[in-house]
Tab-separated table of C-alpha atoms and ligand atoms in Angstrom:
chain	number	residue	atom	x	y	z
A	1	UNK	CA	115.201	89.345	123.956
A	2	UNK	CA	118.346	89.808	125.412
A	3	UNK	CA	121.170	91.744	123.931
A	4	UNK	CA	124.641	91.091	126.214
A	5	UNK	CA	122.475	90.190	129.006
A	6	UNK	CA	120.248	93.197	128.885
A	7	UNK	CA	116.578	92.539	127.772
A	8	UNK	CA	115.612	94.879	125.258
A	9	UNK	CA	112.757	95.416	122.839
A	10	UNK	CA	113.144	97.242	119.408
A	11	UNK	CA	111.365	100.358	120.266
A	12	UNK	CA	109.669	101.734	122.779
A	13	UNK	CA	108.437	105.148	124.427
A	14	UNK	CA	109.654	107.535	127.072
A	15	UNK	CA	107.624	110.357	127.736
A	16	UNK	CA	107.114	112.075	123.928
A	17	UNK	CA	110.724	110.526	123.282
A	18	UNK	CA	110.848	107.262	120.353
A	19	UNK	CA	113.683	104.845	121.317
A	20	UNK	CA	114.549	102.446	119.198
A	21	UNK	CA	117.554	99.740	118.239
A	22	UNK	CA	119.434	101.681	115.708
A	23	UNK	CA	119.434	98.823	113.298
A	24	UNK	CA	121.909	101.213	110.188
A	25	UNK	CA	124.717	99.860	112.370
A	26	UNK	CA	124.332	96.030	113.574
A	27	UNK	CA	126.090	94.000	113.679
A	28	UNK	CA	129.220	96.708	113.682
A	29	UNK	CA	127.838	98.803	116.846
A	30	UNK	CA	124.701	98.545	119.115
A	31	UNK	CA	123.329	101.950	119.541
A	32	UNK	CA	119.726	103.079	120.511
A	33	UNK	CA	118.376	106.410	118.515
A	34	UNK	CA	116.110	108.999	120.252
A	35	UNK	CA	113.284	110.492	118.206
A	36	UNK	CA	111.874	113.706	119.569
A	37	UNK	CA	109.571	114.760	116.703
A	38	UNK	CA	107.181	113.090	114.179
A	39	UNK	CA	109.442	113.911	111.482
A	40	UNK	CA	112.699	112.537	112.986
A	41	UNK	CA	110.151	108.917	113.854
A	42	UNK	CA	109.144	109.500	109.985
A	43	UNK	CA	112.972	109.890	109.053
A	44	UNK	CA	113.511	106.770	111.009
A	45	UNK	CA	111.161	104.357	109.403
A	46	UNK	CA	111.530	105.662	105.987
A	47	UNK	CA	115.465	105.821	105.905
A	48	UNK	CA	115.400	101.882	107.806
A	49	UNK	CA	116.972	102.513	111.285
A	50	UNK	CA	113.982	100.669	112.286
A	51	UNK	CA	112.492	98.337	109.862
A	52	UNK	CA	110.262	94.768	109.526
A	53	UNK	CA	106.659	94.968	109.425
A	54	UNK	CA	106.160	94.804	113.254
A	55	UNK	CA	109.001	97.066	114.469
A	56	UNK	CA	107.775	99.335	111.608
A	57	UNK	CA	103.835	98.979	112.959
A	58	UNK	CA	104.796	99.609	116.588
A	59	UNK	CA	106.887	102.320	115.677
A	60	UNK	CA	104.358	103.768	113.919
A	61	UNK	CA	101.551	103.572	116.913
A	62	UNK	CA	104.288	105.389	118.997
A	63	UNK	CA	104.564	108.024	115.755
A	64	UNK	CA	100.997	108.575	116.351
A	65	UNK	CA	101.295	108.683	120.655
A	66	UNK	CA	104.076	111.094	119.732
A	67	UNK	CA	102.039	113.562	117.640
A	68	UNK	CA	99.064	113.976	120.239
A	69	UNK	CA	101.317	114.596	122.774
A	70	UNK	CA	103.283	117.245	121.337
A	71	UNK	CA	99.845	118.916	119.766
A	72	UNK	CA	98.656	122.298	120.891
A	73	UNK	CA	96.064	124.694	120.451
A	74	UNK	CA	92.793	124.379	119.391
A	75	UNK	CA	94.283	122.828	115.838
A	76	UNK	CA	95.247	119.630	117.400
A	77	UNK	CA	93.099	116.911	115.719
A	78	UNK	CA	94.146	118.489	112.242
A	79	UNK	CA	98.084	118.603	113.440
A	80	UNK	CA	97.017	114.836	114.621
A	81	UNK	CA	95.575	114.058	111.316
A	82	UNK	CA	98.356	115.777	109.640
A	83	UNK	CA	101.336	113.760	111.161
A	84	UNK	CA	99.596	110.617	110.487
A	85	UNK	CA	99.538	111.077	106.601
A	86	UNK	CA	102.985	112.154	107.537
A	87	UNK	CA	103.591	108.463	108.799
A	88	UNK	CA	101.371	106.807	106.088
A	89	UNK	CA	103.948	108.396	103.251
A	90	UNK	CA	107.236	106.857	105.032
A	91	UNK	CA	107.094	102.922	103.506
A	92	UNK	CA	104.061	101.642	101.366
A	93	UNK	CA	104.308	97.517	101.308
A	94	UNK	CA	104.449	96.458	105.162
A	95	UNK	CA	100.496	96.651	106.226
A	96	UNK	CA	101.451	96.919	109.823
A	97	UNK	CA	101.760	100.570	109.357
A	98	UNK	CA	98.604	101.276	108.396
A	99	UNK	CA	97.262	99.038	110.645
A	100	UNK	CA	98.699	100.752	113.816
A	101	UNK	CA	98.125	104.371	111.975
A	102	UNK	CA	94.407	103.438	111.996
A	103	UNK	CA	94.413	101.957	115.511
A	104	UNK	CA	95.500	104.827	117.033
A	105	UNK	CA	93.405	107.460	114.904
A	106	UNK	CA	90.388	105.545	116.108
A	107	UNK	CA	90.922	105.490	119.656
A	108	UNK	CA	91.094	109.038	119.785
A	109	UNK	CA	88.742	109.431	117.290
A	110	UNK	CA	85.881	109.922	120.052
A	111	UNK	CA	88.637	111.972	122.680
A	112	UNK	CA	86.645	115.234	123.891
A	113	UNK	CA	89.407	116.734	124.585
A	114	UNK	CA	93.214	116.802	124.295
A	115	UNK	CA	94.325	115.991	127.329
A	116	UNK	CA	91.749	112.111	126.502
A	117	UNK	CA	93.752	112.700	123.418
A	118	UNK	CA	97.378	112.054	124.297
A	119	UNK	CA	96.128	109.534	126.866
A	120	UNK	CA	94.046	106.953	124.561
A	121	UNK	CA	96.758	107.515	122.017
A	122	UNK	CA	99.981	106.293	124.132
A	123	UNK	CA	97.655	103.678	125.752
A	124	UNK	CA	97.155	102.326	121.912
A	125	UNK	CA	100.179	102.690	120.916
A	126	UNK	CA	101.379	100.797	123.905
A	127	UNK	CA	98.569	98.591	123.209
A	128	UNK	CA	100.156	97.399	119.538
A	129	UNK	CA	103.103	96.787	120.628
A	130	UNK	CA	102.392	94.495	123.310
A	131	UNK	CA	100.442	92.723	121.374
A	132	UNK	CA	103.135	92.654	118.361
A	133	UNK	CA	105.381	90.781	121.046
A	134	UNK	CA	102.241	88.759	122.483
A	135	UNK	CA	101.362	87.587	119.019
A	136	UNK	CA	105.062	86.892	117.805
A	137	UNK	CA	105.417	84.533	121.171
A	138	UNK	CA	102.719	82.682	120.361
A	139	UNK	CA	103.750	82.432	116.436
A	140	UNK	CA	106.609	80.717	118.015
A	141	UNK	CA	105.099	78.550	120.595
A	142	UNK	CA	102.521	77.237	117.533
A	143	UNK	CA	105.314	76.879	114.834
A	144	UNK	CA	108.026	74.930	117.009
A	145	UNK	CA	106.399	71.693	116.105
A	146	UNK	CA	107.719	72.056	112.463
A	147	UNK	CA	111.074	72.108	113.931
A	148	UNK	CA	112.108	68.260	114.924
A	149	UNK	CA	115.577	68.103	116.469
A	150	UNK	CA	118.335	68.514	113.946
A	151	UNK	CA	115.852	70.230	111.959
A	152	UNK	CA	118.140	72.864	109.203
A	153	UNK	CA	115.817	75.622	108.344
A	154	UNK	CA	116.021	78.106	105.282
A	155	UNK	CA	115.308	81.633	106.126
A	156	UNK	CA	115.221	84.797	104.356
A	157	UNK	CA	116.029	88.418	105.231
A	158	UNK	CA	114.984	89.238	108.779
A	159	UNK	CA	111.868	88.363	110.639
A	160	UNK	CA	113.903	87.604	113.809
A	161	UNK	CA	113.142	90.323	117.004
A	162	UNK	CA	114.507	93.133	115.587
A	163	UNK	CA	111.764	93.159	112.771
A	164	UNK	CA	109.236	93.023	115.423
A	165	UNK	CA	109.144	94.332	119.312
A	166	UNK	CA	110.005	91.215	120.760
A	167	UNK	CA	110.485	87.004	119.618
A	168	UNK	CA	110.069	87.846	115.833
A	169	UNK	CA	107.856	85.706	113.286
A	170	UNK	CA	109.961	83.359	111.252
A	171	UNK	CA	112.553	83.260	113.706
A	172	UNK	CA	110.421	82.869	116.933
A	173	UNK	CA	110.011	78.794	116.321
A	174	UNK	CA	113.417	78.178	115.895
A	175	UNK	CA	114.124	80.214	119.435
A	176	UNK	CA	111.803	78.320	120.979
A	177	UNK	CA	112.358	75.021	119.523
A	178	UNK	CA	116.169	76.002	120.564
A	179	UNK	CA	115.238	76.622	124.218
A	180	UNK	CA	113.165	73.648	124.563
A	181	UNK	CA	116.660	71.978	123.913
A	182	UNK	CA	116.173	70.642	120.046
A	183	UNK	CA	119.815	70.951	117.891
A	184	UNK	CA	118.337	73.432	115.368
A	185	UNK	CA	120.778	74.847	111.708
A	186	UNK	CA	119.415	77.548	110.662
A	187	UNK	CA	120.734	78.923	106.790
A	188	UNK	CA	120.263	82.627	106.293
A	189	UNK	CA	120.605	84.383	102.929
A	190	UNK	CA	122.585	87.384	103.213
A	191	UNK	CA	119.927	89.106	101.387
A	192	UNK	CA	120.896	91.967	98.960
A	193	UNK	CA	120.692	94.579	98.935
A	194	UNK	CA	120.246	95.277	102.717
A	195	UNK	CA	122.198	92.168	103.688
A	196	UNK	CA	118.915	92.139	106.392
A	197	UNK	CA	120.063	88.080	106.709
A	198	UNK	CA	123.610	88.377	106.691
A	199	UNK	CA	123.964	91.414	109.327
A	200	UNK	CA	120.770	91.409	111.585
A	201	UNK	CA	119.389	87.543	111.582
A	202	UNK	CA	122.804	86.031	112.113
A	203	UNK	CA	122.886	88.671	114.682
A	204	UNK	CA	120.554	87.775	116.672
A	205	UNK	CA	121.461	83.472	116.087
A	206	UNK	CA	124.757	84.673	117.359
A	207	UNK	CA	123.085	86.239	120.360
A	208	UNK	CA	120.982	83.857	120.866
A	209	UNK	CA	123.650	80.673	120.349
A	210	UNK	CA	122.220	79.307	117.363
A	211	UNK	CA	124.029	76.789	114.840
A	212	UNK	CA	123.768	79.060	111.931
A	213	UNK	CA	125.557	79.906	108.270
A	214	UNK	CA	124.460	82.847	106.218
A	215	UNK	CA	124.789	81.994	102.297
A	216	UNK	CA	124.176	83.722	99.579
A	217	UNK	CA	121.246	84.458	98.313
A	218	UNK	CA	121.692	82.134	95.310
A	219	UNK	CA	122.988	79.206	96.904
A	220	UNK	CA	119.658	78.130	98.951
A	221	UNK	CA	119.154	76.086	95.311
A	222	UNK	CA	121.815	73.767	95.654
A	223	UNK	CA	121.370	73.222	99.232
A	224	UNK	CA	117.748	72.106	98.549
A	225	UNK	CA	119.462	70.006	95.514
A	226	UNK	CA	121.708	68.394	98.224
A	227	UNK	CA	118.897	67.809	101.168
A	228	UNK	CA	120.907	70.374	103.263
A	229	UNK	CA	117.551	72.165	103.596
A	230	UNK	CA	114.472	70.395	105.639
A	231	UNK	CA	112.017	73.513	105.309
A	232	UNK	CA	112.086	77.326	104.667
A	233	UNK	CA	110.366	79.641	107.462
A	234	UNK	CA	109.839	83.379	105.720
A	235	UNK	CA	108.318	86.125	107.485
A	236	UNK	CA	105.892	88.569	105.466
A	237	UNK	CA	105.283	92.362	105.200
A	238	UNK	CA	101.709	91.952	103.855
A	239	UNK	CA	99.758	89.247	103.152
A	240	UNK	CA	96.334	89.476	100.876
A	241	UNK	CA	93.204	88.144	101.988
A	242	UNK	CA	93.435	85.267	99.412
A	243	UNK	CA	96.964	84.313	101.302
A	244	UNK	CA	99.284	85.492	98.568
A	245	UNK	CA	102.250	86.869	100.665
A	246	UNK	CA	104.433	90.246	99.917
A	247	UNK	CA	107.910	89.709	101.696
A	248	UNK	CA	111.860	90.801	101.254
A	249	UNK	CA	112.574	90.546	97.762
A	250	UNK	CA	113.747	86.915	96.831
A	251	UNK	CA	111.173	85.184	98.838
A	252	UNK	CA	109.426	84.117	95.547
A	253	UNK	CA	112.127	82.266	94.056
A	254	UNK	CA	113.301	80.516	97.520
A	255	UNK	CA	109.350	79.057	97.718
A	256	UNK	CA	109.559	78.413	93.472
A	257	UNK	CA	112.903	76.260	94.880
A	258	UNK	CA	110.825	74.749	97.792
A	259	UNK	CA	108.179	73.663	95.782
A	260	UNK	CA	110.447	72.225	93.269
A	261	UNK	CA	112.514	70.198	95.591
A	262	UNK	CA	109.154	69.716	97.625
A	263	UNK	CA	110.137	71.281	100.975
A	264	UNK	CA	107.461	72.731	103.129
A	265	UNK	CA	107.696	77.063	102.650
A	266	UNK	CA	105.979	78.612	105.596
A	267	UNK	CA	105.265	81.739	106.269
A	268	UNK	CA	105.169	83.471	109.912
A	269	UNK	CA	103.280	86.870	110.550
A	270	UNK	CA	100.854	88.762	113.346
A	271	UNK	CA	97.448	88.821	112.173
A	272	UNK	CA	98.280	92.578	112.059
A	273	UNK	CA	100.195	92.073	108.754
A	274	UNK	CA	97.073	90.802	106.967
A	275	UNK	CA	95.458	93.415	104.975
A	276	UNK	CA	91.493	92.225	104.785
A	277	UNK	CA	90.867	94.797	101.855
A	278	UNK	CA	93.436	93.425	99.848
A	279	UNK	CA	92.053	90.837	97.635
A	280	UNK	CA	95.117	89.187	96.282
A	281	UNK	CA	99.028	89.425	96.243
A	282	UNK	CA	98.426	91.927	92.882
A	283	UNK	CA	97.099	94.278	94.884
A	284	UNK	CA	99.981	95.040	96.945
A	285	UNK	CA	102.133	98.096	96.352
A	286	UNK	CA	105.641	96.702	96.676
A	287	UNK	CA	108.345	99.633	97.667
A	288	UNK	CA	110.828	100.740	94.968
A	289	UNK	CA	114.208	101.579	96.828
A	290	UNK	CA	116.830	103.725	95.747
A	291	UNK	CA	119.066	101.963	93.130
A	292	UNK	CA	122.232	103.289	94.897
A	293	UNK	CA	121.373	100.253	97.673
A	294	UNK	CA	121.865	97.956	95.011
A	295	UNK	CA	124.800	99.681	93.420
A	296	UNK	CA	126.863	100.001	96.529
A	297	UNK	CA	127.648	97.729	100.125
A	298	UNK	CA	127.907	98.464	103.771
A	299	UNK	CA	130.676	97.105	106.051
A	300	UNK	CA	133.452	97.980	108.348
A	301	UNK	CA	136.519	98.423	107.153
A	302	UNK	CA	139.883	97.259	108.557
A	303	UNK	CA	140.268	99.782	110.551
A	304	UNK	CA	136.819	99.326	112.611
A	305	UNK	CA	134.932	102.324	110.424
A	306	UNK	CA	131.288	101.784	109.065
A	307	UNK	CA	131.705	102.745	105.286
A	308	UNK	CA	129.476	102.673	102.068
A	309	UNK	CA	131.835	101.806	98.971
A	310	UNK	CA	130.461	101.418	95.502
A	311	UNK	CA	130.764	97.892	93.941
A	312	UNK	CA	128.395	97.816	90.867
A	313	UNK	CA	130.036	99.618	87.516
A	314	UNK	CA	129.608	103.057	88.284
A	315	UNK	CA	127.693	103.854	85.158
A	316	UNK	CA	125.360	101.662	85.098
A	317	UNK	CA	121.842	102.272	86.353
A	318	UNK	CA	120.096	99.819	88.478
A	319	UNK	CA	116.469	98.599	89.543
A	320	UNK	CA	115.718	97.824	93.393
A	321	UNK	CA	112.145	96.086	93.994
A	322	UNK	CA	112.434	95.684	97.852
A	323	UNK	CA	109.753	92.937	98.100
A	324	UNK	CA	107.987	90.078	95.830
A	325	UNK	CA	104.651	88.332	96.625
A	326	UNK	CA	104.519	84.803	96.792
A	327	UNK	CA	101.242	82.654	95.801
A	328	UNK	CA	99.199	81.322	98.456
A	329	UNK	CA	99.705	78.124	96.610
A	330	UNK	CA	103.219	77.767	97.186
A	331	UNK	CA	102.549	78.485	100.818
A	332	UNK	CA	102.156	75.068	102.969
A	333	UNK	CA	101.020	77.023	106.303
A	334	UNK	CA	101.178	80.465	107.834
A	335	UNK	CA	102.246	80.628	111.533
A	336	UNK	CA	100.151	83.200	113.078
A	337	UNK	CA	98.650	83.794	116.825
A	338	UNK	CA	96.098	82.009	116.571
A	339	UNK	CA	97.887	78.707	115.265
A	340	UNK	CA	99.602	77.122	111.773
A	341	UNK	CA	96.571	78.346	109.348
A	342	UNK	CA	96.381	77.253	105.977
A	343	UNK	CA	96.833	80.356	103.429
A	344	UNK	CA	93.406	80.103	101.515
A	345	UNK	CA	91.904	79.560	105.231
A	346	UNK	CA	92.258	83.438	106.657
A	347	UNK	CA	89.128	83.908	106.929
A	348	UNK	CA	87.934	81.896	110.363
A	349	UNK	CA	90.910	84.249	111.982
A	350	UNK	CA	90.104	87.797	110.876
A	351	UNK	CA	89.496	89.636	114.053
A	352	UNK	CA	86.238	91.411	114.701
A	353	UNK	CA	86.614	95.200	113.255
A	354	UNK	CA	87.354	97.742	116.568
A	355	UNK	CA	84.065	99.104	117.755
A	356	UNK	CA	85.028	101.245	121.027
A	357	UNK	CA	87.443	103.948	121.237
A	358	UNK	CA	90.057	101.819	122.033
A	359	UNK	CA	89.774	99.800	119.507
B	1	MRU	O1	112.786	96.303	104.180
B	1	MRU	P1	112.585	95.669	105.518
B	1	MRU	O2	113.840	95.237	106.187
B	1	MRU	O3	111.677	96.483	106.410
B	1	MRU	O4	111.805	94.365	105.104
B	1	MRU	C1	110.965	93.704	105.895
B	1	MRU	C2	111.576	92.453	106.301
B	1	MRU	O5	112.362	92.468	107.204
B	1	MRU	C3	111.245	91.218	105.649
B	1	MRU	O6	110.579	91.287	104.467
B	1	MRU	C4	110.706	90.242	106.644
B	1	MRU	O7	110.863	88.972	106.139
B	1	MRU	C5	109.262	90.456	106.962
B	1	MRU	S1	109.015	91.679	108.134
B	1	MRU	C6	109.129	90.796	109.546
């Protein structure tokens, strides 16, 4: 996508260098970070100057690329190995980590050499994150049928491009439904704590020049109550193999609403962010945050500087969940690559598991 004319993806690679969107500072200031070292990529996932379970996957692949080209010696597999429990510790809940941590281990699991090494690993990593923007294009070419002209779609956090490498999940229908020339609303809850919604999805609408308000996260009720809402498009950071669905904290309750006001709740995600081995939504660790996110805001202030101020009683303690899993049975479709599948249906889609080096 485009970003003042300029087409950018979240991340990418340069030589052993990450690049990414620094996403700490949208809406306030577009700036992109370079990582030179595993830990700084590791630093950048965990602390969320990249973040959404593709842009988190791809920058993992590249965390992995990274490592095997700045091994040496004969220790390299074990330095290798090392920096990718290094990359598994940075965020539990959003399975395209692990996926693209794997990916990459087992293309160079057969390298005879380092030099094979550092190749097969940036041609993986490269490899995930075209297909992260491959699959999210198609998510959006299969789901912009749910969106009719004058269509006004609920959406929560952000699953627009900047939580993937290109296009997004949730928000890739609506761009292309937009560019196909259908009048599209889109509501975004702000989303506490991160304000994901409020700062990066109506972000990118506002790039993109897409009718959109951000509300807050407890309004989406009334707005149902009122037929303001025609359907709710989520994105997801894992989903089970039974199609119970871990996203952004407060995705439950907007599909409990849905359900009750009976709106269709989709969800949008890369096959990539389906974890096979994970029966149900139970199973899914779900990331406890530091309470001070919860305790404090973000913003600029009047004078143009980015500042954290504390708006909670300042002795009170606090509890920050950052995601919640969804039943498959609230779910009326999931928009993935290969189509609009229904949740208890995953199974015709799984891929086959990676036999060559390449995976
Ligand atoms: O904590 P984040 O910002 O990494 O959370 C992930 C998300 O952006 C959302 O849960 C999103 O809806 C799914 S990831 C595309």
């Amino acid at each position: 996508m485009k970003v003042n004319g300029t087409p950018y993806r979240t991340v990418w690679m340069e030589g052993a260098t990450v690049r990414m969107i620094d996403q700490r500072w949208l809406p306030h200031r577009f700036c992109v970070a370079d990582l030179a070292t595993v830990a700084a990529t590791c630093t950048a996932i965990r602390e969320m100057w990249v973040r959404g379970a593709g842009a988190i996957g791809a920058t993992a692949g590249y965390a992995m690329a990274q490592a095997a080209l700045l091994a040496e010696g004969h220790g390299w597999r074990a330095q290798i190995a090392a920096a990718a429990e290094q990359v598994r510790a940075t965020r539990p809940t959003a399975q395209n980590l692990f996926f693209a941590v794997a990916r990459v281990a087992a293309a160079i699991s057969t390298a005879a050499d380092l030099a094979a090494a550092r190749a097969q690993a940036v041609a993986a990593a490269q490899a995930i994150a075209d297909a992260d923007a491959r699959a999210c294009e198609a998510i959006g070419a299969a789901g912009m049928e749910l969106i009719r002209d004058g269509a006004r779609v609920l959406t929560h956090c952000n699953a627009g491009w900047l939580a993937f490498v290109d296009w997004g999940s949730a928000l890739s229908p609506i761009y292309k439904a937009a560019r196909a020339g259908r009048r599209v609303r889109v509501l975004a809850d702000e989303t506490r704590p991160r304000g994901q919604g409020a700062m990066l999805t109506a972000w990118e609408l506002a790039g993109e020049g897409i009718d959109h308000a951000i509300i807050a996260d407890n309004a989406a009720a009334l707005l149902m109550a009122r037929g303001q809402i025609d359907l709710v498009i989520v994105g997801a950071d894992r989903i089970a193999a039974n199609g119970d669905v871990a996203n952004k904290i407060g995705t439950l309750e907007k599909a409990i609403c849905a359900r009750h006001f009976h709106l269709p709740f989709y969800v949008a995600a890369p096959t990539a962010t389906i974890d096979w081995d994970c029966p149900t939504g139970a199973a899914i660790p779900i990331e406890e945050r530091d309470a001070d996110e919860v305790l404090t805001a973000w913003g600029r202030d009047a004078d143009g500087v980015i500042v954290r101020v504390r708006t909670a009683n300042p002795t009170s303690p606090a509890l920050n969940p950052a995601f919640d899993v969804t039943p498959a049975e609230l779910i009326a479709g999931i928009l993935t690559e290969h189509g609009i599948v229904a949740p208890a249906e995953l199974a015709p889609i799984r891929p086959p598991r990676p036999t060559s080096a390449h995976g």
